[in-house]
């Protein structure tokens, strides 16, 4: 299996622009998670899906952030408009439901820089 | 509030010596406990977990961790460190209140193994 695949690996954009990050989870995994990593705040859970349905988005910082999972093999995290404080590494992770070992499989991340 | 503490920002150890990376947590109930490792510019990789049973759990690359319920600790250990173990290590807990879905990460401890 190719693992969790994220794109782009690096994105540099200007304040106010729309940013779309993409994730392909491991085939057969029922849960998908979006995390953000910064030096100041560490790893934060933004949102997670179960069987393509958003379950908990309480970590999404504000309305500028949105996430979708139109099918079992694809998810997007969108920021519109982007701001410099959104600069971070965004990770996607997935896991299977049964058996629930709790172990997450992470992608390699998308490093976002907003100028 | 539920939290995970990794009291050391960095741990330095000589190659061949034993290492310990500390983790304590404040979570109600009986959470799942995890250790993940992150190499530069990569995603997090699962090392080991404790769910129930024997307090000493063994994981990847010769690492092990000891669960201590009374001290709410889950310290990561390795009998003999390698230079290639140098990386960022994260302790994480998954409380039952989130259905074991919401991993709470510590701030991370950077392990530096010197030749």
Short mmCIF file of C-alpha atoms in Angstrom, two decimals:
data_model
loop_
_atom_site.label_atom_id
_atom_site.label_comp_id
_atom_site.label_asym_id
_atom_site.label_seq_id
_atom_site.Cartn_x
_atom_site.Cartn_y
_atom_site.Cartn_z
CA UNK A 1 0.00 0.00 0.00
CA UNK A 2 1.26 3.48 -0.84
CA UNK A 3 0.29 4.96 2.50
CA UNK A 4 -1.52 8.24 3.05
CA UNK A 5 -0.78 10.59 0.17
CA UNK A 6 -0.91 14.35 0.55
CA UNK A 7 -0.49 17.12 -1.98
CA UNK A 8 1.03 19.56 -2.41
CA UNK A 9 4.06 18.92 -0.21
CA UNK A 10 4.87 22.62 -0.18
CA UNK A 11 2.70 25.62 -0.90
CA UNK A 12 3.68 29.27 -0.78
CA UNK A 13 0.90 31.75 -1.29
CA UNK A 14 0.00 35.33 -0.55
CA UNK A 15 -2.41 36.51 2.08
CA UNK A 16 -5.97 36.46 0.85
CA UNK A 17 -5.51 33.63 -1.62
CA UNK A 18 -7.45 30.38 -1.46
CA UNK A 19 -5.49 27.28 -0.48
CA UNK A 20 -6.61 23.71 -1.08
CA UNK A 21 -4.80 20.77 0.48
CA UNK A 22 -5.53 17.24 -0.64
CA UNK A 23 -5.40 13.83 0.95
CA UNK A 24 -5.83 10.27 -0.21
CA UNK A 25 -6.20 7.91 2.74
CA UNK A 26 -5.12 4.28 2.83
CA UNK A 27 -7.62 2.10 1.02
CA UNK A 28 -10.03 0.43 3.41
CA UNK A 29 -9.53 2.93 6.22
CA UNK A 30 -12.77 4.26 7.66
CA UNK A 31 -11.49 7.29 9.54
CA UNK A 32 -9.68 10.34 8.20
CA UNK A 33 -8.12 13.07 10.32
CA UNK A 34 -6.69 16.50 9.56
CA UNK A 35 -4.02 17.84 11.94
CA UNK A 36 -2.06 21.08 11.98
CA UNK A 37 1.47 21.33 13.38
CA UNK A 38 3.09 24.59 14.46
CA UNK A 39 5.97 25.40 16.74
CA UNK A 40 3.75 27.40 19.05
CA UNK A 41 0.77 25.08 19.34
CA UNK A 42 2.17 21.66 18.48
CA UNK A 43 -0.15 19.13 16.86
CA UNK A 44 -3.81 20.10 16.80
CA UNK A 45 -6.70 18.01 15.55
CA UNK A 46 -8.78 20.11 13.16
CA UNK A 47 -11.49 17.71 12.01
CA UNK A 48 -12.12 14.03 11.48
CA UNK A 49 -14.42 11.97 9.28
CA UNK A 50 -15.91 8.52 9.64
CA UNK A 51 -17.11 6.85 6.45
CA UNK A 52 -16.86 10.21 4.66
CA UNK A 53 -19.08 11.98 7.22
CA UNK A 54 -17.60 14.80 9.34
CA UNK A 55 -17.86 13.76 12.97
CA UNK A 56 -16.08 16.47 14.92
CA UNK A 57 -14.93 19.80 13.51
CA UNK A 58 -14.49 21.54 16.85
CA UNK A 59 -10.80 22.03 16.15
CA UNK A 60 -11.33 24.03 12.97
CA UNK A 61 -10.00 27.46 13.92
CA UNK A 62 -12.59 29.60 12.14
CA UNK A 63 -14.97 29.83 9.23
CA UNK A 64 -12.15 30.42 6.81
CA UNK A 65 -11.35 26.72 7.15
CA UNK A 66 -13.48 24.02 5.58
CA UNK A 67 -13.00 20.32 4.89
CA UNK A 68 -14.79 17.86 2.69
CA UNK A 69 -14.65 14.16 1.97
CA UNK A 70 -16.68 13.48 -1.18
CA UNK A 71 -15.70 9.81 -1.27
CA UNK A 72 -13.70 7.22 0.62
CA UNK A 73 -10.48 7.95 -1.24
CA UNK A 74 -10.27 11.72 -1.22
CA UNK A 75 -10.47 14.64 1.19
CA UNK A 76 -9.70 18.35 0.95
CA UNK A 77 -8.91 21.04 3.47
CA UNK A 78 -9.57 24.52 2.18
CA UNK A 79 -8.55 27.88 3.60
CA UNK A 80 -10.23 30.92 2.13
CA UNK A 81 -8.97 33.57 2.52
CA UNK A 82 -5.57 32.54 3.83
CA UNK A 83 -3.67 34.56 6.43
CA UNK A 84 0.00 34.50 7.53
CA UNK A 85 -0.98 32.87 10.84
CA UNK A 86 -2.22 29.86 8.88
CA UNK A 87 1.38 29.00 8.02
CA UNK A 88 1.95 25.49 9.36
CA UNK A 89 2.40 21.89 8.34
CA UNK A 90 -0.93 20.20 7.73
CA UNK A 91 -1.11 16.45 8.18
CA UNK A 92 -3.71 14.00 7.05
CA UNK A 93 -4.01 10.64 8.81
CA UNK A 94 -6.25 7.63 8.48
CA UNK A 95 -7.08 4.43 10.30
CA UNK A 96 -9.37 1.47 10.01
CA UNK A 97 -12.38 0.98 12.22
CA UNK A 98 -12.27 -2.75 12.72
CA UNK A 99 -10.19 -3.76 14.43
CA UNK A 100 -9.73 -0.42 16.17
CA UNK A 101 -6.11 -0.53 17.22
CA UNK A 102 -6.11 3.23 17.60
CA UNK A 103 -3.01 3.54 15.44
CA UNK A 104 -3.02 6.42 12.97
CA UNK A 105 -1.16 6.37 9.67
CA UNK A 106 0.09 9.82 8.76
CA UNK A 107 0.90 11.35 5.42
CA UNK A 108 4.10 13.31 4.95
CA UNK A 109 2.34 16.62 5.36
CA UNK A 110 1.72 19.79 3.38
CA UNK A 111 3.89 22.71 4.43
CA UNK A 112 1.96 25.94 3.93
CA UNK A 113 3.56 29.36 3.94
CA UNK A 114 1.30 32.39 3.67
CA UNK A 115 3.16 35.60 2.95
CA UNK B 1 -8.71 19.84 30.86
CA UNK B 2 -7.21 16.75 29.31
CA UNK B 3 -3.51 17.09 28.58
CA UNK B 4 -0.24 15.34 27.87
CA UNK B 5 3.05 16.59 29.27
CA UNK B 6 6.50 15.84 27.94
CA UNK B 7 8.67 17.69 30.46
CA UNK B 8 11.88 17.62 28.42
CA UNK B 9 12.27 19.60 25.23
CA UNK B 10 15.40 17.66 24.40
CA UNK B 11 17.13 14.51 25.62
CA UNK B 12 20.79 13.93 24.87
CA UNK B 13 22.31 10.48 25.14
CA UNK B 14 25.47 8.78 23.96
CA UNK B 15 25.19 5.93 21.48
CA UNK B 16 24.98 2.59 23.26
CA UNK B 17 23.58 4.09 26.46
CA UNK B 18 19.99 3.54 27.61
CA UNK B 19 17.48 6.28 26.92
CA UNK B 20 14.26 7.41 28.53
CA UNK B 21 11.79 9.94 27.16
CA UNK B 22 9.21 10.97 29.74
CA UNK B 23 5.47 11.39 29.38
CA UNK B 24 2.71 12.04 31.88
CA UNK B 25 -0.95 12.59 31.17
CA UNK B 26 -4.07 14.00 32.72
CA UNK B 27 -7.06 12.23 31.25
CA UNK B 28 -10.09 10.74 32.92
CA UNK B 29 -10.89 7.09 32.55
CA UNK B 30 -8.63 4.54 30.91
CA UNK B 31 -7.21 6.09 27.78
CA UNK B 32 -5.26 4.46 25.02
CA UNK B 33 -1.60 5.58 25.12
CA UNK B 34 0.76 5.95 22.18
CA UNK B 35 4.24 6.93 21.14
CA UNK B 36 4.96 8.31 17.68
CA UNK B 37 8.24 9.35 16.09
CA UNK B 38 8.81 12.09 13.52
CA UNK B 39 11.90 12.34 11.36
CA UNK B 40 12.75 15.65 9.64
CA UNK B 41 10.25 16.66 6.97
CA UNK B 42 8.25 13.47 7.43
CA UNK B 43 4.92 12.50 8.93
CA UNK B 44 4.53 10.83 12.28
CA UNK B 45 5.16 7.11 12.52
CA UNK B 46 3.59 4.82 15.08
CA UNK B 47 6.02 3.25 17.56
CA UNK B 48 3.91 1.49 20.14
CA UNK B 49 0.70 1.61 22.14
CA UNK B 50 -0.83 0.58 25.42
CA UNK B 51 -4.49 -0.34 25.60
CA UNK B 52 -4.70 -2.91 28.35
CA UNK B 53 -2.75 -5.79 29.83
CA UNK B 54 0.96 -5.94 30.61
CA UNK B 55 2.31 -2.59 31.73
CA UNK B 56 5.46 -3.00 29.64
CA UNK B 57 4.78 -2.80 25.94
CA UNK B 58 7.27 -3.40 23.16
CA UNK B 59 7.25 -1.63 19.86
CA UNK B 60 9.21 -0.90 16.73
CA UNK B 61 13.00 -0.43 16.48
CA UNK B 62 13.65 -1.91 19.94
CA UNK B 63 11.64 0.70 21.82
CA UNK B 64 9.46 -0.13 24.78
CA UNK B 65 7.27 1.86 27.14
CA UNK B 66 6.13 1.37 30.69
CA UNK B 67 2.61 2.28 31.76
CA UNK B 68 2.25 3.39 35.37
CA UNK B 69 -1.35 4.04 36.29
CA UNK B 70 -0.69 5.48 39.74
CA UNK B 71 1.76 8.01 38.34
CA UNK B 72 -0.23 8.48 35.10
CA UNK B 73 2.99 8.06 33.18
CA UNK B 74 3.98 6.30 30.00
CA UNK B 75 7.73 6.69 29.58
CA UNK B 76 9.48 5.56 26.42
CA UNK B 77 12.68 3.55 26.82
CA UNK B 78 15.36 1.81 24.85
CA UNK B 79 18.22 -0.24 26.35
CA UNK B 80 20.84 0.87 23.84
CA UNK B 81 20.47 4.04 21.78
CA UNK B 82 21.51 4.38 18.15
CA UNK B 83 22.46 7.56 16.30
CA UNK B 84 19.62 6.76 13.90
CA UNK B 85 17.16 7.07 16.80
CA UNK B 86 17.69 10.83 16.72
CA UNK B 87 14.26 12.33 15.97
CA UNK B 88 11.25 14.05 17.52
CA UNK B 89 9.15 11.84 19.76
CA UNK B 90 5.51 12.45 20.61
CA UNK B 91 3.47 10.92 23.39
CA UNK B 92 -0.27 10.84 22.74
CA UNK B 93 -3.40 9.79 24.58
CA UNK B 94 -6.76 8.86 23.20
CA UNK B 95 -9.47 9.32 25.83
CA UNK B 96 -12.66 7.30 25.93
CA UNK B 97 -14.61 10.58 26.01
CA UNK B 98 -13.76 11.05 22.36
CA UNK B 99 -14.63 7.49 21.52
CA UNK B 100 -10.90 6.88 21.32
CA UNK B 101 -10.86 8.96 18.17
CA UNK B 102 -9.32 12.19 19.37
CA UNK B 103 -5.59 11.83 19.89
CA UNK B 104 -4.13 14.47 22.21
CA UNK B 105 -0.43 14.95 21.56
CA UNK B 106 2.30 16.18 23.84
CA UNK B 107 4.58 18.96 22.68
CA UNK B 108 7.27 16.51 21.63
CA UNK B 109 10.77 15.70 22.86
CA UNK B 110 13.75 15.92 20.59
CA UNK B 111 16.11 12.99 21.09
CA UNK B 112 19.72 13.54 20.11
CA UNK B 113 21.98 10.48 20.16
CA UNK B 114 25.68 11.33 19.91
CA UNK B 115 28.31 8.96 18.52
#
